[in-house]
Amino acid sequence: MRNLTLLTICVALFSFWATEVRAQNADLELRVEPNKTLIQSQAIDVQSLITNDGRGPNLFRMFLRNQNTTSAAENLYFEVIVNSDRIGTIARATQRSSQPFSLGPGEQIYATNNTISNGLPGVEEQVILEGDLTPAGTDFVNSLQGSGSLPPDRYRVTVNIFQGSGQQLKVASATAEVGTNLTEDSQDFYLLSPGGAEGESIANPYPYFQWQGQATSRYRLLVVESKENDSPQSLLEGAESSAATQKNGVSAGGSLVDYEMLDVMIDQPGFQYPNTGAQQLEPGKTYYWRVIRQLNTTAGTETRESEIWNFTLAANQDRVTTSQGRQFSKALQSILGSRLQQLREDGYTFESVKVDDNVFRDGQAVQQLIELNRKAERGDVSILIENQ
């Protein structure tokens, strides 16, 4: 068997509990706390599940205390187990039977999964853990085929302490439970509009890009123009190789390559094509787009790519699609109510929409109005008509 220092499993949410089992000659308190940096992670680093040098990312902090203030707790051994609901036991490590450790009267120590093998602070004896993946754990890791993240599940790390070699008497046990999001796989997000995998004609030169995904994630939206001798994949990879031009509406220092129409970083699953800071879409041309989701992990920032969709901007921009026209009329009616007919009779025509000092016209204004109406229907905003 090889030495095992163990484990990092990153969390989207976690819970923790500890239990104690007392023996005549050992009265121990054991607590295990997940590392705070793991709480902000959105994926699990498979490569750090097992490390052999004691320098891997920390999974947990451990507090251990001999509650007997007059007698030492001797002949103690560690056991660390990693399992999950779906897989069962993934990995197990036990302390070398010929090398126990002890705690003096009232002695307490703090350690991490790495420092267990590097040397427990204040403990003279060297603790050596031996273990490996279980057969089920090996099959599970092999099934991931190089993926950087574990699938949604509840993963548990249990630390046991026995008195006497061969797991004679369990004197303390604590379990930390960590888990990936069970409702949404970190790789599972998909595009909604505009266009499709097979393409689609649209009339609005300022389309609203929308995809299904977590609202708290960061996304990079790329839009490129079709080129006869280049594949969509190569065009998007070329655009991705340079920095984004905007990050949440603020300049990010990047610049657009000649065929790149839009390259922005945003913290929501949707974006309105702007009238500034991007190249204008041209009638009759086809465009490809994809979204890249960024995930924070213990190994750094990882990315997930959506599929590639495309759309063609209709040649006649004076013609709004029937569906969009109905949406526009419905939005105006909902917002203006009975005043809409009076405004029409007085000779007024729709010209623009102003939002936070930004003026939107033509197709972009229509899209803003439709989106405003959607928010009002969901109760996200209230609309108040004032006489000017």
XYZ file of C-alpha atoms in Angstrom:
388
model
C 0.000 0.000 0.000
C 1.100 3.554 -0.522
C 1.144 6.401 1.942
C -2.042 8.428 1.953
C -2.240 11.986 3.166
C -5.676 12.663 1.655
C -8.072 14.503 0.315
C -9.731 17.574 -0.817
C -13.343 17.687 -1.754
C -14.728 21.123 -2.592
C -18.170 22.239 -1.664
C -21.191 24.132 -2.873
C -22.927 23.409 0.478
C -21.978 21.408 3.573
C -23.126 20.176 6.947
C -21.215 18.792 9.901
C -21.745 16.747 12.989
C -19.514 14.933 15.493
C -20.102 12.066 17.865
C -17.995 10.722 20.682
C -17.487 7.185 21.914
C -15.772 6.976 25.286
C -13.573 4.245 26.713
C -12.174 3.642 30.183
C -8.662 4.805 29.429
C -9.343 7.392 26.723
C -11.723 10.319 27.023
C -11.315 12.294 23.804
C -13.104 15.197 22.170
C -12.843 15.243 18.372
C -14.213 17.880 15.987
C -13.764 18.229 12.252
C -14.473 21.463 10.368
C -14.406 21.930 6.570
C -11.833 24.447 5.373
C -13.526 27.836 4.877
C -12.002 28.269 1.405
C -13.820 25.157 0.241
C -17.222 26.643 0.961
C -16.821 29.065 -1.963
C -15.818 26.345 -4.426
C -18.279 25.229 -7.082
C -16.634 21.964 -8.136
C -14.525 19.150 -6.752
C -10.888 18.616 -7.702
C -10.498 14.919 -8.441
C -6.701 15.061 -8.594
C -6.529 16.230 -4.997
C -8.783 13.451 -3.735
C -5.632 11.547 -2.787
C -2.184 13.123 -2.381
C 0.988 11.461 -1.203
C 3.216 14.362 -0.183
C 1.176 16.102 2.515
C 1.070 19.301 0.468
C -2.322 18.997 -1.182
C -5.166 21.460 -0.592
C -6.733 21.203 2.843
C -10.085 19.490 3.205
C -10.631 19.879 6.926
C -9.282 21.189 10.195
C -9.313 18.815 13.126
C -9.495 19.602 16.836
C -8.550 16.778 19.219
C -8.379 16.988 23.013
C -7.685 14.568 25.838
C -10.433 15.440 28.309
C -8.702 13.517 31.091
C -6.496 16.051 32.914
C -4.705 13.458 35.065
C -3.941 10.571 32.696
C -2.418 10.319 29.229
C -4.347 8.784 26.332
C -2.000 6.242 24.786
C -1.836 3.702 21.981
C -4.050 5.768 19.647
C -4.575 5.201 15.918
C -6.225 7.234 13.144
C -8.558 5.999 10.443
C -9.864 8.250 7.636
C -12.686 7.151 5.319
C -14.175 8.911 2.271
C -17.535 7.712 0.968
C -20.629 8.945 -0.856
C -24.289 8.030 -1.116
C -23.998 6.719 -4.651
C -20.546 5.099 -4.660
C -20.149 3.817 -1.128
C -16.606 3.795 0.274
C -14.261 5.612 -2.130
C -11.024 5.599 -0.121
C -9.805 4.375 3.253
C -6.588 5.123 5.138
C -5.441 3.630 8.445
C -2.483 4.445 10.639
C 0.484 2.067 10.520
C -0.122 -0.481 13.280
C 3.385 -0.349 14.719
C 3.389 3.434 15.234
C 0.636 4.692 17.586
C 0.514 8.188 19.052
C -0.453 9.508 22.469
C -1.849 12.645 24.101
C -0.727 13.966 27.461
C -3.204 14.845 30.239
C -5.473 17.626 28.986
C -3.421 17.967 25.785
C -5.155 19.401 22.742
C -4.023 19.672 19.137
C -5.155 21.334 15.921
C -4.291 19.756 12.580
C -5.386 19.443 8.952
C -5.611 16.406 6.693
C -2.096 17.295 5.510
C -0.462 17.801 8.910
C -1.700 14.443 10.196
C 1.154 12.856 8.241
C 3.509 15.827 8.349
C 3.477 15.674 12.138
C 0.797 16.487 14.676
C 1.674 19.715 16.529
C 2.854 18.834 20.035
C 2.868 15.079 19.378
C 6.271 13.382 19.385
C 5.261 10.270 17.444
C 5.095 10.328 13.658
C 1.699 9.386 12.260
C 1.851 7.431 9.005
C -1.376 6.713 7.140
C -1.530 3.843 4.675
C -4.346 3.232 2.237
C -5.700 3.610 -1.241
C -8.846 3.849 -3.315
C -11.254 0.980 -2.866
C -12.176 -1.087 -5.962
C -15.432 0.891 -6.181
C -13.465 4.117 -5.775
C -11.012 3.100 -8.501
C -13.838 2.279 -10.914
C -15.501 5.571 -10.049
C -12.375 7.680 -10.663
C -11.658 5.829 -13.923
C -15.230 6.457 -15.059
C -14.691 10.204 -14.810
C -12.320 10.003 -17.796
C -10.192 12.981 -16.831
C -13.021 15.227 -15.664
C -11.950 17.856 -13.131
C -15.108 17.609 -11.075
C -17.067 14.974 -9.211
C -20.749 14.579 -10.067
C -23.514 15.751 -7.718
C -23.608 13.603 -4.597
C -23.151 13.772 -0.826
C -19.557 13.005 0.116
C -18.514 12.258 3.698
C -15.116 12.347 5.360
C -15.022 10.403 8.625
C -12.124 10.537 11.076
C -12.044 7.691 13.620
C -9.615 7.232 16.508
C -9.046 3.769 17.957
C -7.216 2.718 21.095
C -5.074 -0.302 20.323
C -3.884 -1.543 16.932
C -6.239 -3.472 14.718
C -9.169 -1.139 15.471
C -9.682 -2.664 18.909
C -11.697 0.129 20.532
C -13.150 3.239 18.885
C -12.707 6.164 21.277
C -13.713 9.097 19.054
C -15.356 9.681 15.702
C -16.327 12.787 13.727
C -17.854 13.095 10.284
C -17.889 16.094 7.968
C -20.344 15.930 5.088
C -19.661 17.909 1.960
C -21.570 17.846 -1.262
C -21.904 19.235 -4.728
C -25.160 20.878 -5.751
C -27.729 18.104 -6.090
C -30.093 20.122 -8.272
C -27.707 21.273 -10.973
C -24.621 19.557 -12.341
C -21.727 22.011 -12.615
C -21.467 21.114 -16.319
C -25.197 21.268 -17.028
C -26.170 24.602 -18.552
C -27.673 25.149 -21.968
C -28.517 27.865 -24.451
C -32.045 29.241 -24.934
C -31.937 32.070 -27.496
C -31.310 33.463 -30.076
C -30.913 30.921 -32.871
C -30.266 27.227 -32.418
C -27.828 24.425 -33.157
C -29.224 24.254 -36.713
C -29.551 28.004 -37.102
C -32.493 30.386 -37.214
C -33.350 33.724 -38.789
C -33.943 36.640 -36.427
C -35.155 40.181 -37.113
C -33.790 42.061 -34.106
C -30.254 43.464 -34.646
C -29.918 43.740 -30.856
C -30.934 40.254 -29.700
C -31.158 39.181 -26.088
C -28.815 36.257 -25.411
C -30.198 33.888 -22.811
C -29.135 30.537 -21.356
C -30.172 28.270 -18.505
C -27.669 28.415 -15.650
C -27.002 29.553 -12.113
C -27.545 33.265 -11.565
C -24.535 33.401 -9.215
C -22.032 32.095 -11.765
C -19.710 34.093 -14.010
C -20.053 33.670 -17.753
C -18.158 34.749 -20.850
C -20.315 35.386 -23.916
C -18.634 35.165 -27.331
C -20.230 36.063 -30.687
C -18.325 35.700 -33.976
C -19.144 36.209 -37.643
C -19.228 33.164 -39.907
C -16.212 32.763 -42.207
C -16.316 30.525 -45.280
C -13.026 28.691 -44.671
C -13.115 28.519 -40.856
C -15.112 26.257 -38.575
C -17.286 27.768 -35.828
C -15.088 26.030 -33.232
C -11.863 27.567 -34.551
C -13.436 31.024 -34.789
C -14.670 30.903 -31.197
C -11.380 29.501 -29.912
C -9.557 32.343 -31.644
C -11.864 34.877 -29.998
C -11.423 33.206 -26.617
C -7.627 33.426 -26.858
C -7.787 37.209 -26.366
C -9.117 39.034 -23.308
C -12.767 40.041 -23.027
C -13.587 43.669 -23.799
C -16.040 44.185 -20.911
C -16.624 42.789 -17.447
C -20.066 43.598 -16.035
C -20.273 46.769 -18.119
C -16.751 47.989 -17.311
C -13.831 47.860 -19.728
C -11.736 44.716 -19.231
C -8.846 45.859 -21.420
C -9.374 43.430 -24.300
C -10.051 44.145 -27.958
C -12.136 42.435 -30.638
C -10.469 40.564 -33.487
C -11.762 41.327 -36.975
C -14.457 38.628 -37.076
C -15.370 38.908 -33.374
C -18.611 40.752 -32.715
C -18.955 40.560 -28.923
C -16.806 39.354 -25.996
C -18.073 40.150 -22.486
C -17.877 38.762 -18.937
C -21.141 38.855 -16.973
C -22.516 37.499 -13.698
C -25.977 36.491 -14.909
C -27.440 34.029 -17.442
C -28.467 36.624 -20.010
C -27.201 39.671 -21.900
C -28.709 42.319 -24.192
C -26.619 42.936 -27.305
C -25.393 46.549 -26.861
C -25.366 49.447 -29.300
C -21.853 50.404 -28.111
C -18.819 48.309 -27.196
C -19.550 45.697 -29.868
C -19.517 45.406 -33.644
C -22.927 45.884 -35.206
C -24.664 42.817 -36.600
C -25.296 43.092 -40.348
C -28.399 41.935 -42.257
C -27.966 38.701 -44.196
C -24.930 37.491 -42.239
C -24.673 34.424 -40.008
C -23.178 34.504 -36.516
C -22.035 31.831 -34.062
C -22.095 32.147 -30.300
C -21.318 30.199 -27.176
C -21.111 30.756 -23.421
C -18.196 29.753 -21.190
C -19.000 29.282 -17.523
C -16.262 29.856 -14.948
C -16.099 27.743 -11.769
C -14.008 28.385 -8.681
C -12.289 25.218 -7.413
C -9.423 24.422 -5.068
C -7.266 23.869 -8.142
C -8.075 27.360 -9.452
C -10.615 28.525 -12.019
C -12.097 25.868 -14.285
C -14.281 26.481 -17.330
C -17.293 24.749 -18.877
C -18.288 25.430 -22.490
C -21.801 25.392 -23.878
C -22.652 24.017 -27.292
C -22.361 26.346 -30.282
C -25.493 28.001 -31.671
C -25.933 30.198 -34.744
C -28.411 32.665 -36.163
C -28.773 34.801 -39.281
C -29.912 38.402 -39.132
C -32.815 38.830 -41.559
C -32.090 41.005 -44.575
C -35.192 43.207 -44.163
C -34.774 44.967 -40.818
C -37.909 47.050 -41.304
C -40.024 43.929 -40.825
C -40.567 42.713 -37.299
C -41.676 39.099 -36.953
C -45.341 38.497 -36.213
C -44.535 36.938 -32.853
C -42.348 39.840 -31.821
C -44.952 42.308 -33.034
C -47.597 40.695 -30.855
C -45.228 40.800 -27.876
C -44.511 44.473 -28.526
C -48.210 45.386 -28.696
C -48.934 43.385 -25.559
C -46.075 45.086 -23.720
C -47.277 48.573 -24.685
C -50.839 47.715 -23.685
C -49.711 46.331 -20.306
C -47.525 49.324 -19.523
C -49.726 52.154 -20.797
C -53.142 50.600 -20.238
C -56.076 52.774 -21.308
C -53.723 55.651 -22.149
C -52.342 53.767 -25.176
C -55.436 54.387 -27.319
C -55.565 58.067 -26.343
C -51.887 58.524 -27.225
C -52.466 56.938 -30.625
C -55.486 59.193 -31.264
C -53.373 62.214 -30.330
C -50.846 61.259 -33.003
C -48.052 59.871 -30.834
C -45.742 57.136 -32.180
C -43.279 54.905 -30.363
C -39.706 56.245 -30.662
C -37.338 54.994 -27.927
C -36.911 53.566 -24.430
C -34.709 55.229 -21.822
C -33.299 53.080 -18.994
C -30.834 54.549 -16.461
C -29.845 57.343 -18.868
C -29.303 54.816 -21.700
C -31.484 55.407 -24.768
C -32.567 52.375 -26.811
C -34.119 52.669 -30.277
C -35.544 50.421 -32.985
C -35.218 46.674 -32.332
C -33.224 47.210 -29.169
C -35.964 49.442 -27.775
C -38.584 46.820 -28.601
C -36.561 44.182 -26.763
C -36.177 46.456 -23.719
C -39.917 47.087 -23.643
C -40.736 43.381 -23.904
C -38.265 42.545 -21.134
C -39.718 45.275 -18.910
C -43.172 43.808 -19.397
C -41.894 40.323 -18.504
C -40.441 41.642 -15.257
C -43.713 43.384 -14.449
C -45.675 40.173 -15.060
C -43.316 38.281 -12.702
C -43.720 40.987 -10.067
C -40.037 41.953 -10.208
C -40.892 45.607 -10.938
C -43.892 47.908 -10.584
C -44.869 50.322 -13.351
C -46.168 53.773 -12.428
C -47.531 56.116 -15.107
C -46.958 59.791 -14.321
C -48.283 62.813 -16.182
C -45.491 64.956 -17.580
